[in-house]
CSV table of C-alpha atoms and ligand atoms in Angstrom, one decimal:
chain,number,residue,atom,x,y,z
U,118,MET,CA,-5.3,-37.5,-0.3
U,119,ARG,CA,-4.8,-36.3,-3.8
U,120,ILE,CA,-5.1,-32.5,-3.7
U,121,LEU,CA,-5.3,-29.8,-6.4
U,122,ILE,CA,-4.1,-26.3,-5.5
U,123,THR,CA,-5.1,-23.6,-8.0
U,124,GLY,CA,-2.7,-20.7,-7.6
U,125,GLY,CA,-0.2,-23.0,-6.0
U,126,ALA,CA,2.8,-21.2,-7.4
U,127,GLY,CA,1.8,-18.1,-5.5
U,128,PHE,CA,2.7,-16.9,-2.0
U,129,LEU,CA,0.0,-18.8,0.0
U,130,GLY,CA,-0.5,-21.6,-2.4
U,131,SER,CA,3.2,-22.6,-2.3
U,132,HIS,CA,3.2,-22.7,1.5
U,133,LEU,CA,0.0,-24.9,1.3
U,134,SER,CA,1.9,-27.3,-1.1
U,135,ASP,CA,4.7,-27.5,1.4
U,136,ARG,CA,2.2,-28.3,4.2
U,137,PHE,CA,0.3,-31.0,2.3
U,138,LEU,CA,3.4,-32.7,0.8
U,139,GLY,CA,4.9,-32.6,4.3
U,140,GLU,CA,1.9,-34.5,5.6
U,141,GLY,CA,2.4,-37.2,2.9
U,142,HIS,CA,-0.4,-36.1,0.5
U,143,GLU,CA,-0.1,-35.9,-3.3
U,144,VAL,CA,-0.3,-32.3,-4.7
U,145,ILE,CA,-1.0,-31.0,-8.1
U,146,VAL,CA,-0.5,-27.3,-8.7
U,147,LEU,CA,-2.4,-25.5,-11.4
U,148,ASP,CA,-1.1,-22.0,-12.1
U,149,ASN,CA,-0.7,-19.6,-15.0
U,150,LEU,CA,2.1,-17.7,-13.2
U,151,ILE,CA,0.5,-14.3,-13.7
U,152,THR,CA,1.6,-13.2,-10.2
U,153,GLY,CA,3.2,-16.5,-9.0
U,154,SER,CA,6.6,-18.0,-9.7
U,155,LEU,CA,8.2,-21.4,-10.3
U,156,ASP,CA,10.8,-20.3,-7.8
U,157,ASN,CA,8.2,-20.8,-5.1
U,158,ILE,CA,7.8,-24.5,-5.9
U,159,GLN,CA,11.0,-25.5,-7.5
U,160,HIS,CA,12.1,-27.4,-4.4
U,161,HIS,CA,9.3,-29.9,-5.2
U,162,PHE,CA,10.3,-30.7,-8.7
U,163,GLY,CA,11.4,-34.4,-8.8
U,164,ASN,CA,9.2,-35.3,-5.9
U,165,PRO,CA,6.9,-38.1,-7.3
U,166,LEU,CA,4.0,-36.8,-5.1
U,167,PHE,CA,4.2,-33.4,-6.8
U,168,GLN,CA,3.0,-32.2,-10.2
U,169,PHE,CA,2.8,-28.8,-11.8
U,170,ILE,CA,0.5,-27.9,-14.7
U,171,LYS,CA,0.7,-24.5,-16.3
U,172,HIS,CA,-2.9,-23.5,-16.9
U,173,ASP,CA,-5.3,-20.5,-16.8
U,174,VAL,CA,-8.2,-21.7,-14.7
U,175,THR,CA,-10.6,-19.3,-16.4
U,176,ASN,CA,-10.4,-21.9,-19.2
U,177,TYR,CA,-11.9,-25.4,-18.9
U,178,ILE,CA,-9.9,-27.4,-16.4
U,179,HIS,CA,-8.9,-31.0,-17.2
U,180,VAL,CA,-7.0,-33.0,-14.5
U,181,PRO,CA,-6.6,-36.8,-15.1
U,182,GLY,CA,-7.3,-39.1,-12.2
U,183,PRO,CA,-9.1,-38.8,-8.9
U,184,LEU,CA,-9.1,-35.8,-6.7
U,185,ASP,CA,-10.0,-35.7,-3.0
U,186,ALA,CA,-9.9,-31.9,-2.5
U,187,ILE,CA,-9.5,-28.7,-4.5
U,188,LEU,CA,-8.1,-25.7,-2.8
U,189,HIS,CA,-9.0,-22.7,-5.0
U,190,PHE,CA,-6.3,-20.1,-4.4
U,191,ALA,CA,-5.8,-18.7,-7.9
U,192,SER,CA,-6.3,-14.9,-7.9
U,193,PRO,CA,-4.0,-11.9,-7.8
U,194,ALA,CA,-4.4,-10.3,-4.4
U,195,SER,CA,-2.3,-7.1,-4.2
U,196,PRO,CA,-4.1,-3.7,-4.5
U,197,LYS,CA,-1.4,-2.9,-7.1
U,198,ASP,CA,-2.9,-5.7,-9.2
U,199,PHE,CA,-6.4,-4.1,-8.9
U,200,HIS,CA,-5.1,-1.3,-11.1
U,201,THR,CA,-3.1,-3.2,-13.6
U,202,ILE,CA,-5.0,-6.5,-14.2
U,203,PRO,CA,-8.6,-5.9,-13.0
U,204,ILE,CA,-10.3,-7.9,-15.7
U,205,GLN,CA,-8.1,-11.0,-15.0
U,206,ILE,CA,-9.1,-10.7,-11.3
U,207,LEU,CA,-12.8,-10.6,-12.2
U,208,LYS,CA,-12.4,-13.5,-14.5
U,209,VAL,CA,-10.4,-15.8,-12.2
U,210,ASN,CA,-12.8,-15.4,-9.3
U,211,SER,CA,-15.9,-15.8,-11.5
U,212,LEU,CA,-15.1,-18.1,-14.5
U,213,GLY,CA,-12.2,-19.7,-12.7
U,214,THR,CA,-14.3,-20.4,-9.6
U,215,HIS,CA,-17.0,-21.8,-11.8
U,216,ASN,CA,-14.6,-24.2,-13.5
U,217,ALA,CA,-13.0,-25.2,-10.2
U,218,LEU,CA,-16.4,-26.0,-8.7
U,219,GLY,CA,-17.4,-28.0,-11.8
U,220,LEU,CA,-14.2,-30.0,-11.5
U,221,ALA,CA,-15.0,-30.7,-7.8
U,222,MET,CA,-18.4,-31.9,-8.8
U,223,THR,CA,-17.0,-34.2,-11.5
U,224,LYS,CA,-14.4,-35.7,-9.1
U,225,GLY,CA,-16.6,-35.7,-6.0
U,226,ALA,CA,-13.9,-33.6,-4.3
U,227,ARG,CA,-14.2,-31.3,-1.3
U,228,PHE,CA,-13.8,-27.7,-2.3
U,229,LEU,CA,-12.1,-24.9,-0.3
U,230,LEU,CA,-12.4,-21.3,-1.5
U,231,ALA,CA,-9.8,-18.7,-0.6
U,232,SER,CA,-11.9,-15.7,0.1
U,233,THR,CA,-10.9,-12.5,1.8
U,234,SER,CA,-11.5,-9.9,4.5
U,235,GLU,CA,-12.1,-7.6,1.5
U,236,VAL,CA,-15.6,-8.9,1.4
U,237,TYR,CA,-16.2,-6.6,4.4
U,238,GLY,CA,-14.9,-3.6,2.3
U,239,ASP,CA,-14.3,-0.5,4.4
U,240,PRO,CA,-16.0,-2.0,7.5
U,241,LEU,CA,-18.5,-0.2,9.6
U,242,VAL,CA,-18.4,-3.0,12.2
U,243,HIS,CA,-15.2,-3.6,14.1
U,244,PRO,CA,-13.8,-6.2,14.6
U,245,GLN,CA,-15.5,-8.0,11.7
U,246,PRO,CA,-17.5,-11.2,12.4
U,247,GLU,CA,-18.5,-13.5,9.6
U,248,SER,CA,-22.1,-12.3,10.1
U,249,TYR,CA,-21.2,-8.8,8.9
U,250,TRP,CA,-22.3,-8.2,5.3
U,251,GLY,CA,-19.8,-5.5,4.5
U,252,ASN,CA,-19.5,-2.0,3.1
U,253,VAL,CA,-18.2,-2.3,-0.5
U,254,ASN,CA,-18.1,0.2,-3.3
U,255,PRO,CA,-18.9,-1.9,-6.4
U,256,ILE,CA,-17.6,0.6,-8.9
U,257,GLY,CA,-14.5,1.7,-7.0
U,258,VAL,CA,-10.9,0.5,-7.9
U,259,ARG,CA,-11.1,-2.2,-5.2
U,260,GLY,CA,-14.5,-3.4,-6.4
U,261,VAL,CA,-12.9,-5.7,-9.0
U,262,TYR,CA,-11.5,-7.8,-6.2
U,263,ASP,CA,-14.1,-7.3,-3.5
U,264,GLU,CA,-17.1,-8.0,-5.7
U,265,ALA,CA,-15.4,-10.9,-7.5
U,266,LYS,CA,-14.7,-12.6,-4.2
U,267,ARG,CA,-18.2,-11.9,-3.0
U,268,PHE,CA,-19.5,-13.5,-6.2
U,269,ALA,CA,-17.1,-16.5,-5.7
U,270,GLU,CA,-18.6,-17.0,-2.2
U,271,ALA,CA,-22.1,-16.8,-3.5
U,272,LEU,CA,-21.3,-19.4,-6.3
U,273,THR,CA,-19.7,-21.7,-3.8
U,274,MET,CA,-22.7,-21.6,-1.5
U,275,ALA,CA,-25.0,-22.2,-4.4
U,276,TYR,CA,-23.0,-25.3,-5.4
U,277,HIS,CA,-23.2,-26.4,-1.8
U,278,ARG,CA,-27.0,-25.8,-1.5
U,279,ILE,CA,-28.1,-27.0,-5.0
U,280,HIS,CA,-25.6,-29.8,-5.7
U,281,GLY,CA,-24.7,-30.8,-2.2
U,282,LEU,CA,-21.0,-30.1,-2.9
U,283,ASP,CA,-18.8,-30.4,0.3
U,284,THR,CA,-17.5,-26.8,0.4
U,285,ARG,CA,-15.4,-24.6,2.7
U,286,ILE,CA,-14.9,-20.8,2.6
U,287,VAL,CA,-12.0,-19.2,4.4
U,288,ARG,CA,-12.0,-15.4,4.8
U,289,ILE,CA,-8.3,-14.6,4.8
U,290,PHE,CA,-7.1,-11.5,6.6
U,291,ASN,CA,-3.7,-9.8,5.7
U,292,THR,CA,-1.1,-12.5,5.7
U,293,TYR,CA,2.7,-12.1,5.2
U,294,GLY,CA,5.9,-14.0,5.2
U,295,PRO,CA,8.6,-15.5,2.9
U,296,ARG,CA,7.9,-15.7,-0.9
U,297,MET,CA,5.9,-12.6,-1.2
U,298,ARG,CA,7.1,-10.8,-4.4
U,299,LEU,CA,9.7,-8.2,-3.8
U,300,ASP,CA,7.6,-5.8,-5.9
U,301,ASP,CA,4.3,-7.1,-4.7
U,302,GLY,CA,3.1,-3.7,-3.6
U,303,ARG,CA,1.5,-4.8,-0.4
U,304,VAL,CA,2.6,-3.0,2.7
U,305,ILE,CA,5.0,-5.5,4.3
U,306,PRO,CA,7.0,-6.4,1.2
U,307,ASN,CA,7.1,-2.7,0.3
U,308,TYR,CA,8.3,-1.6,3.7
U,309,VAL,CA,10.9,-4.4,4.1
U,310,ASN,CA,12.2,-3.9,0.6
U,311,GLN,CA,12.5,-0.2,1.1
U,312,ALA,CA,14.2,-0.6,4.5
U,313,LEU,CA,16.8,-3.1,3.2
U,314,HIS,CA,17.7,-0.6,0.5
U,315,GLY,CA,18.1,2.2,3.1
U,316,GLN,CA,15.1,4.1,1.7
U,317,PRO,CA,12.4,5.9,3.7
U,318,LEU,CA,9.2,3.8,4.1
U,319,THR,CA,6.2,5.0,2.1
U,320,VAL,CA,3.3,5.5,4.6
U,321,TYR,CA,0.0,6.1,2.7
U,322,GLY,CA,-2.3,8.8,4.2
U,323,GLU,CA,-1.5,9.7,7.8
U,324,GLY,CA,-0.7,6.0,8.5
U,325,SER,CA,-3.6,5.8,11.1
U,326,GLN,CA,-5.4,3.1,9.1
U,327,THR,CA,-5.1,-0.3,10.8
U,328,ARG,CA,-4.6,-3.9,9.7
U,329,SER,CA,-4.0,-7.2,11.6
U,330,PHE,CA,-1.2,-9.2,10.2
U,331,CYS,CA,-1.0,-13.0,10.3
U,332,TYR,CA,2.3,-14.9,9.8
U,333,VAL,CA,1.9,-17.4,6.9
U,334,GLU,CA,2.6,-20.5,9.0
U,335,ASP,CA,-0.3,-19.7,11.3
U,336,GLU,CA,-2.6,-18.9,8.4
U,337,VAL,CA,-1.8,-22.3,6.7
U,338,GLU,CA,-2.6,-24.1,9.9
U,339,GLY,CA,-6.0,-22.5,9.9
U,340,PHE,CA,-6.6,-23.6,6.3
U,341,TYR,CA,-5.6,-27.1,7.1
U,342,ARG,CA,-7.9,-27.3,10.1
U,343,LEU,CA,-10.8,-25.8,8.1
U,344,LEU,CA,-10.4,-28.3,5.3
U,345,PHE,CA,-10.6,-31.2,7.7
U,346,SER,CA,-13.6,-29.7,9.6
U,347,SER,CA,-17.2,-30.1,8.5
U,348,GLU,CA,-17.9,-26.3,8.5
U,349,ASN,CA,-19.6,-25.1,5.3
U,350,GLU,CA,-20.2,-21.5,6.3
U,351,PRO,CA,-17.3,-18.9,6.0
U,352,VAL,CA,-14.6,-18.8,8.7
U,353,ASN,CA,-12.3,-15.8,9.3
U,354,ILE,CA,-8.7,-16.8,9.7
U,355,GLY,CA,-6.4,-14.0,10.8
U,356,ASN,CA,-4.3,-12.5,13.6
U,357,THR,CA,-6.2,-10.3,16.1
U,358,ASP,CA,-3.2,-8.1,16.9
U,359,GLU,CA,-4.2,-4.8,15.2
U,360,THR,CA,-1.6,-2.2,14.3
U,361,THR,CA,-1.5,1.2,12.4
U,362,MET,CA,0.6,1.6,9.3
U,363,LEU,CA,2.7,4.2,11.1
U,364,GLU,CA,3.4,1.7,14.0
U,365,LEU,CA,4.2,-1.0,11.4
U,366,ALA,CA,6.7,1.4,9.7
U,367,GLU,CA,8.4,2.1,13.1
U,368,VAL,CA,8.8,-1.6,13.8
U,369,VAL,CA,10.2,-2.4,10.4
U,370,ASN,CA,12.7,0.4,10.6
U,371,ARG,CA,13.8,-0.7,14.1
U,372,LEU,CA,14.2,-4.4,13.2
U,373,THR,CA,16.2,-3.6,10.1
U,374,GLY,CA,18.2,-0.7,11.6
U,375,ASN,CA,17.0,1.5,8.7
U,376,GLN,CA,17.9,5.2,9.5
U,377,ALA,CA,16.0,6.7,6.5
U,378,GLY,CA,12.7,7.2,8.4
U,379,ILE,CA,9.4,7.5,6.6
U,380,ILE,CA,7.7,9.6,3.9
U,381,PHE,CA,4.0,10.2,3.5
U,382,LYS,CA,2.2,9.4,0.2
U,383,PRO,CA,-1.5,9.9,-0.8
U,384,LEU,CA,-4.0,7.4,0.6
U,385,PRO,CA,-5.3,5.1,-2.2
U,386,GLU,CA,-9.0,5.3,-3.1
U,387,ASP,CA,-11.4,3.3,-0.8
U,388,ASP,CA,-8.5,2.2,1.4
U,389,PRO,CA,-10.2,0.5,4.5
U,390,LYS,CA,-9.7,2.5,7.6
U,391,VAL,CA,-9.7,-0.4,10.0
U,392,ARG,CA,-9.5,-4.2,9.8
U,393,LYS,CA,-9.4,-6.9,12.5
U,394,PRO,CA,-11.0,-10.3,12.5
U,395,ASP,CA,-13.4,-11.6,15.0
U,396,ILE,CA,-12.1,-15.2,15.3
U,397,THR,CA,-14.7,-16.6,17.7
U,398,ARG,CA,-15.8,-19.1,15.0
U,399,ALA,CA,-12.2,-20.2,14.2
U,400,ARG,CA,-11.5,-20.6,17.9
U,401,THR,CA,-14.6,-22.6,18.7
U,402,LEU,CA,-15.0,-24.7,15.5
U,403,LEU,CA,-11.3,-25.3,14.7
U,404,GLY,CA,-9.5,-24.6,18.0
U,405,TRP,CA,-7.4,-22.2,16.0
U,406,GLU,CA,-5.7,-18.9,16.8
U,407,ALA,CA,-2.5,-17.3,15.6
U,408,LYS,CA,0.7,-18.0,17.6
U,409,VAL,CA,3.5,-16.0,15.9
U,410,ASN,CA,3.5,-12.4,17.0
U,411,LEU,CA,4.3,-9.5,14.6
U,412,GLU,CA,7.9,-9.0,15.6
U,413,GLN,CA,8.7,-12.7,15.4
U,414,GLY,CA,7.0,-13.0,12.0
U,415,LEU,CA,8.6,-9.8,10.7
U,416,GLN,CA,12.0,-10.9,11.8
U,417,ARG,CA,11.6,-14.2,9.8
U,418,THR,CA,10.3,-12.3,6.8
U,419,ILE,CA,13.1,-9.7,6.9
U,420,ASP,CA,15.7,-12.5,7.1
U,421,TRP,CA,14.1,-14.1,4.0
U,422,PHE,CA,14.0,-10.8,2.1
U,423,ARG,CA,17.6,-10.0,3.1
U,424,ARG,CA,18.7,-13.2,1.4
U,425,ASN,CA,16.5,-12.6,-1.7
U,426,VAL,CA,17.3,-8.9,-2.1
U,427,ALA,CA,21.0,-9.8,-1.9
U,428,ALA,CA,20.5,-12.6,-4.5
U,429,LEU,CA,18.9,-10.1,-6.9
U,430,GLY,CA,21.8,-7.8,-6.4
K,108,NAD,P1,-0.3,-14.5,-5.2
K,108,NAD,O1,-0.5,-13.5,-6.2
K,108,NAD,O2,1.0,-14.8,-4.6
K,108,NAD,O3,-0.9,-16.0,-5.6
K,108,NAD,C1,-1.9,-16.1,-6.5
K,108,NAD,C2,-1.6,-17.2,-7.5
K,108,NAD,O4,-2.7,-17.4,-8.4
K,108,NAD,C3,-0.4,-16.8,-8.4
K,108,NAD,O5,0.6,-17.9,-8.4
K,108,NAD,C4,-1.0,-16.6,-9.8
K,108,NAD,O6,-0.1,-16.8,-10.8
K,108,NAD,C5,-2.2,-17.5,-9.7
K,108,NAD,N1,-3.2,-17.2,-10.7
K,108,NAD,C6,-3.9,-16.0,-10.8
K,108,NAD,N2,-4.8,-16.0,-11.8
K,108,NAD,C7,-4.8,-17.3,-12.3
K,108,NAD,C8,-5.5,-17.9,-13.3
K,108,NAD,N3,-6.4,-17.3,-14.1
K,108,NAD,N4,-5.2,-19.3,-13.6
K,108,NAD,C9,-4.2,-19.9,-12.8
K,108,NAD,N5,-3.5,-19.3,-11.8
K,108,NAD,C10,-3.8,-18.0,-11.6
K,108,NAD,O7,-1.3,-14.1,-4.0
K,108,NAD,P2,-1.6,-14.8,-2.5
K,108,NAD,O8,-1.3,-13.7,-1.5
K,108,NAD,O9,-0.8,-16.0,-2.4
K,108,NAD,O10,-3.1,-15.0,-2.6
K,108,NAD,C11,-3.6,-16.3,-2.8
K,108,NAD,C12,-5.1,-16.4,-2.6
K,108,NAD,O11,-5.4,-16.0,-1.3
K,108,NAD,C13,-5.9,-15.4,-3.5
K,108,NAD,O12,-7.1,-16.1,-3.9
K,108,NAD,C14,-6.2,-14.2,-2.6
K,108,NAD,O13,-7.3,-13.5,-3.0
K,108,NAD,C15,-6.3,-14.9,-1.3
K,108,NAD,N6,-6.0,-13.9,-0.2
K,108,NAD,C16,-4.7,-13.6,0.2
K,108,NAD,C17,-4.5,-12.8,1.2
K,108,NAD,C18,-3.1,-12.4,1.7
K,108,NAD,O14,-2.9,-11.6,2.6
K,108,NAD,N7,-2.0,-13.0,1.1
K,108,NAD,C19,-5.6,-12.1,1.9
K,108,NAD,C20,-6.9,-12.4,1.5
K,108,NAD,C21,-7.1,-13.4,0.5
K,109,UDP,N1,0.3,0.9,2.7
K,109,UDP,C1,1.2,1.9,3.0
K,109,UDP,N2,2.4,1.9,2.4
K,109,UDP,C2,2.7,1.1,1.4
K,109,UDP,C3,1.8,0.1,1.0
K,109,UDP,C4,0.5,0.1,1.6
K,109,UDP,O1,1.0,2.7,4.0
K,109,UDP,O2,3.8,1.2,0.8
K,109,UDP,C5,-1.0,0.9,3.4
K,109,UDP,C6,-2.3,0.8,2.5
K,109,UDP,O3,-2.7,2.1,2.2
K,109,UDP,C7,-3.2,0.1,3.4
K,109,UDP,C8,-2.3,-0.9,4.3
K,109,UDP,O4,-1.0,-0.4,4.1
K,109,UDP,O5,-3.8,1.0,4.3
K,109,UDP,C9,-2.3,-2.3,3.8
K,109,UDP,O6,-2.2,-2.3,2.4
K,109,UDP,P1,-1.9,-3.6,1.5
K,109,UDP,O7,-1.7,-3.1,0.1
K,109,UDP,O8,-0.9,-4.4,2.2
K,109,UDP,O9,-3.2,-4.4,1.6
K,109,UDP,P2,-4.8,-4.1,1.9
K,109,UDP,O10,-5.0,-4.6,3.3
K,109,UDP,O11,-5.1,-2.7,1.7
K,109,UDP,O12,-5.5,-4.9,0.9
């Protein structure tokens, strides 16, 4: 297959490139590098099956030649970005999704949207099944991401219903692993970076809020299976192992041998109190569930950060 990955120089997109190239497919990455990096894909330069195009997908997209699938992953994803580049987030998920869908129509390509567990907002149903409509504050600081992704889902379903486009929607729950930015701002890179510098870990609020963290290799397997399924309705892909931010800090300090402990910082606005996927649909439709547990995944991530923190001095 000839695959286009928007946002392919980012954390998830670059792992997707590895997977598809590894399976013998041709991959074109389209990225404006706003939060991504060429470091994530440099190992593919020189591979005749790989091509990189620097482009902002909020502008008209032109890709010569046929395309079999478009994986639309372009979008900043860290809550830190919600404060610094909110308009870019709204534009890439609305205008960018519109352009990517239009390209899929032109090429007759299958389209997969990277959506998010943030469509459930601060959930009142726990764990979250795909049938839950969510609890989102449209004008809060997280609204720029949550509402943009909800719009992207609505647009994708409209193209499916009106134009018969062959679409997929994956609702991605917190994913972590190598190639997250050292200064990404999300909790795992924050904690690991702090621990490797011998600093106390910054726990927001009382640290009682929960997340369910999926190792990137498992997550990408879920994307791969979904693309090759025939499922047009959204599917949650995430690990069901739920942990508090306080417990997570203790594990990171133990695995890194960090003696500096933790410090508490204010809880950000609208921070979801709980999050855990109901993966009944992923299990039954795709035969998928996560295999890597938190300690194994954190150990691999810590090893990668150790090498990269060292490389940056
Ligand atoms: P990331 O920031 O590492 O990757 C996003 C990529 O998109 C970057 O390379 C960035 O440069 C690129 N990009 C952003 N705006 C663009 C534009 N206008 N034109 C072209 N490229 C653009 O983030 P990530 O964690 O890899 O997230 C990738 C996708 O997965 C996003 O759509 C995100 O919403 C979704 N997602 C991720 C998670 C997670 O836990 N990592 C959870 C839910 C959803
Ligand atoms: N968090 C934290 N310390 C940090 C960064 C984040 O305690 O240094 C918390 C944050 O308040 C949230 C959880 O960790 O409750 C996950 O935050 P992240 O930014 O990774 O993503 P989110 O799931 O909120 O989108």
